[in-house]
Amino acid sequence: MSAEATNPEARSEARPELRRRGRTRLDLRRLGRAALLGPTSRDRLPDAIGHVAEAHRAHHPDADLSILRRAYVLAESSHRGQMRKSGEPYITHPLAVTLILAELGAETTTLTASLLHDTVEDTEVTLDQVREEFGDEVCFIVDGVTKVEKIDYGAAAEPETFRKMLVATGNDVRVMSIKLADRLHNMRTLGVMRPEKQARIAKVTRDVLIPLAERLGVQALKTELEDLVFAILHPEEYEHTRALIAAHAGERDPLPAIAESVRVVLREAGIHAEVLVRPRHFVSVHRISRKRGELRGSDFGRLLILVGENADCYGVLGELHTCFTPVVSEFKDFIAVPKFNLYQSLHTAFATSDGHVAEVIVRTRQMHRVAEAGVVALGNPYATAAATAAATAAAASGATAGSAEACADPYEERVDPTRPGWLSRLLDWQQSAPDPDTFWSVLRAELAQDREITVFRADGGAPATISLPGGASCIDAAYAQYGEAAHGCIGARVNGRLTSLTSRLSDGDTVQLLLAHDASSGPSADWLEHAHTPAARIAIGSWLKAHPDGAAATTTAAARAPLSVVGARGGGGNAVADLPDATVRLAGCCTPVPPDAVAGFVVRGGAVTVHRVQCAAVAQMRSLGRTSVAVHWRATADCRVTLLAESFGRPHLLADLTEAIAREGVEVVSATVEPPVEQRVRHSYTLQLPDATGLPALMRAMRDVPGVYDVSRA
């Protein structure tokens, strides 16, 4: 989208190894001349888009190319007279971007918008003209990739452009497809810019565009962008890696022979498969050299095995692990558990008899298309049911229908059915980002998360699952589920067990979030240390800024001593030890009551302490050689027990609990209330019951007190 690109020939000569193998590069000088000459006939396809038409028809044999001809004519005429810094006609840029997308299999509407993507920004063409000539879909996509005016936004123009583009991507992922292809071509032709400007563009590409390409699954663009950024930002390491690859080129490559051995094994097993040697790109070689040190010949590439059906993938895996020595630690199944960017494959590795280790990727041809092109391979997310049926029928017959039809008004409220969970989260939190700087910094932090987990809601609400970045805590889950209402969250149950909000979540966990009844409750400052999602961090930061005294109140409360209320009674209740004149005490650690099985031990002073037999202290007493004493219960039914009540903090809670206990006819021997922690309060009651059989009813009565969520024996 920039007219500042430079001579692509110089770039290609300086970095010939960055060319993707098998990918046709445009001869921009020839296309520039063809563009200036223009079409010779209204019905003839202009020579300048011959490459685009050929690549498009390879994926969409029945595509209508007339709309591409009209888009090219408008783009060429509107950009006529504009030149790139390399001296080439500017039209060569939208042509190159469109060819990149055509090679990935983009449908006709995307290619049409790609040809026009700079017209509204850099020429006199208006959005209304694009809509009138090409329809709402093309107009929406072109608007999505058009930069905001720097004269209006100043230094905030770049962040606000990305904000606008991401919002448009939430409605139609084809917007970001064009932006990625646009950035790839500009990176290919970056050579004559000033070094500082090259570095600035490369850093934005590294921090924002490459993570977006990864998340959208467009590996073909991501890998080349990584290599181009690597060459600019890390020239010394790049040169070292280039030297490694050049040295390997002069040696015998063991992978072709290994690939032939695999072909023989699969052919004998009756599995129809295509076995290819896939060279690693520069960044991949750099990473593996840092991981393994000295590289061997097989480290410079991987085997790619393409099959027809999912079941064949596992058949190939079985043959490889049977006929070769597998490296178990390298096995990953991304078919049963796909990555969050649609990627599916089996990864494995095996050792050969001569000591080489070959890494292998196994996938179907459809998986391969999606792995390379990601969302580009999904086509038009708003195709009508009829168009979808036609495309399915065409695919079954070996062809794919083009989709240039305009759909419903894209400016109406709509959600792309292919929108991934991470993009939905991004769109939610960006609305709360108070300024462009915050948006820009938080966006980079969000995109730095390279893993995603899914947790399940225990309450059965919709949606049933919550998508979060790897390393997320219960705090992140709370804000993802409740938004600003999560300010009152005071705890969580993870997989049925009570835990703190700072606990980290794992993929597949079931989460139940506990909200306080006190509307004035809010987060503490240390939540920011455990919040990973931008939505949580922005919401917490905003609340703390609006309530500067909130954190101080929590800290003061935590420093207070526990509140204790102690009654007059003590002793061993109705427990009797078989030791004359001995003082009997019920252990506070397990507070046994009839008819618990108990054990007694003589402690200092000759007293006998009574424990439940399953209490951990029993084993400790025996290991210390304490004298064991038989203990039994009196015939009377009264007993003493210690109960723990977990509750939300609120006014008058202690009074309500004490009243509930009194209504059951139970005497409070002692009570301790711990200071609130994250709005949770823990009460400990030692109680004298007139009848042990009333204990379950007492515990139910205490749980029924508003704010109490758990009551258990100590």
Short mmCIF file of C-alpha atoms in Angstrom, two decimals, residues 140-141 143-148 158-177 179-180 207-209 211-213 215-216 414-416 419-420 422-431 433 436 439-444 446-447 534:
data_model
loop_
_atom_site.label_atom_id
_atom_site.label_comp_id
_atom_site.label_asym_id
_atom_site.label_seq_id
_atom_site.Cartn_x
_atom_site.Cartn_y
_atom_site.Cartn_z
CA PHE A 140 -16.04 -3.08 2.14
CA ILE A 141 -12.72 -4.87 1.66
CA ASP A 143 -12.25 0.41 2.68
CA GLY A 144 -10.87 -2.00 5.29
CA VAL A 145 -7.32 -1.84 3.90
CA THR A 146 -7.36 1.93 3.27
CA LYS A 147 -5.18 3.88 5.70
CA VAL A 148 -6.62 6.66 7.85
CA GLU A 158 -0.50 3.87 12.14
CA PRO A 159 -2.14 2.45 15.32
CA GLU A 160 -5.54 3.77 14.25
CA THR A 161 -5.07 2.31 10.76
CA PHE A 162 -4.44 -1.10 12.30
CA ARG A 163 -7.39 -0.68 14.66
CA LYS A 164 -9.65 0.10 11.70
CA MET A 165 -8.22 -2.80 9.72
CA LEU A 166 -8.70 -5.28 12.58
CA VAL A 167 -12.31 -4.21 13.09
CA ALA A 168 -12.92 -4.74 9.37
CA THR A 169 -11.12 -8.11 9.59
CA GLY A 170 -13.56 -9.13 12.32
CA ASN A 171 -16.31 -8.76 9.74
CA ASP A 172 -14.36 -10.21 6.83
CA VAL A 173 -10.96 -11.91 7.15
CA ARG A 174 -10.21 -11.17 3.48
CA VAL A 175 -9.25 -7.64 4.57
CA MET A 176 -6.22 -8.95 6.47
CA SER A 177 -5.36 -11.37 3.64
CA LYS A 179 -2.86 -6.48 3.97
CA LEU A 180 -0.49 -9.42 4.48
CA ASP A 207 5.56 -7.53 16.01
CA VAL A 208 2.16 -7.34 14.28
CA LEU A 209 1.96 -8.70 10.73
CA PRO A 211 1.87 -12.94 14.33
CA LEU A 212 -1.33 -12.13 12.42
CA ALA A 213 -0.20 -14.29 9.49
CA ARG A 215 -2.86 -16.79 13.65
CA LEU A 216 -4.68 -16.70 10.33
CA ARG A 414 -22.44 -9.08 11.00
CA VAL A 415 -19.87 -11.56 12.27
CA ASP A 416 -17.60 -13.55 10.00
CA ARG A 419 -13.74 -15.54 12.92
CA PRO A 420 -11.35 -17.26 15.36
CA TRP A 422 -8.50 -14.77 19.50
CA LEU A 423 -9.84 -12.22 17.02
CA SER A 424 -13.13 -11.95 18.92
CA ARG A 425 -11.17 -11.24 22.11
CA LEU A 426 -9.08 -8.63 20.33
CA LEU A 427 -12.15 -6.87 18.96
CA ASP A 428 -13.72 -6.82 22.42
CA TRP A 429 -10.81 -5.28 24.29
CA GLN A 430 -9.85 -2.76 21.59
CA GLN A 431 -13.13 -0.93 22.28
CA ALA A 433 -8.37 0.83 24.84
CA PRO A 436 -3.77 4.76 20.41
CA PHE A 439 -3.95 0.01 21.89
CA TRP A 440 -0.64 -0.32 20.05
CA SER A 441 1.35 -1.64 23.02
CA VAL A 442 -1.39 -4.01 24.17
CA LEU A 443 -1.91 -5.28 20.61
CA ARG A 444 1.75 -6.26 20.38
CA GLU A 446 -1.56 -9.87 22.75
CA LEU A 447 -0.04 -11.04 19.47
CA PRO A 534 -5.73 -7.25 27.32
#
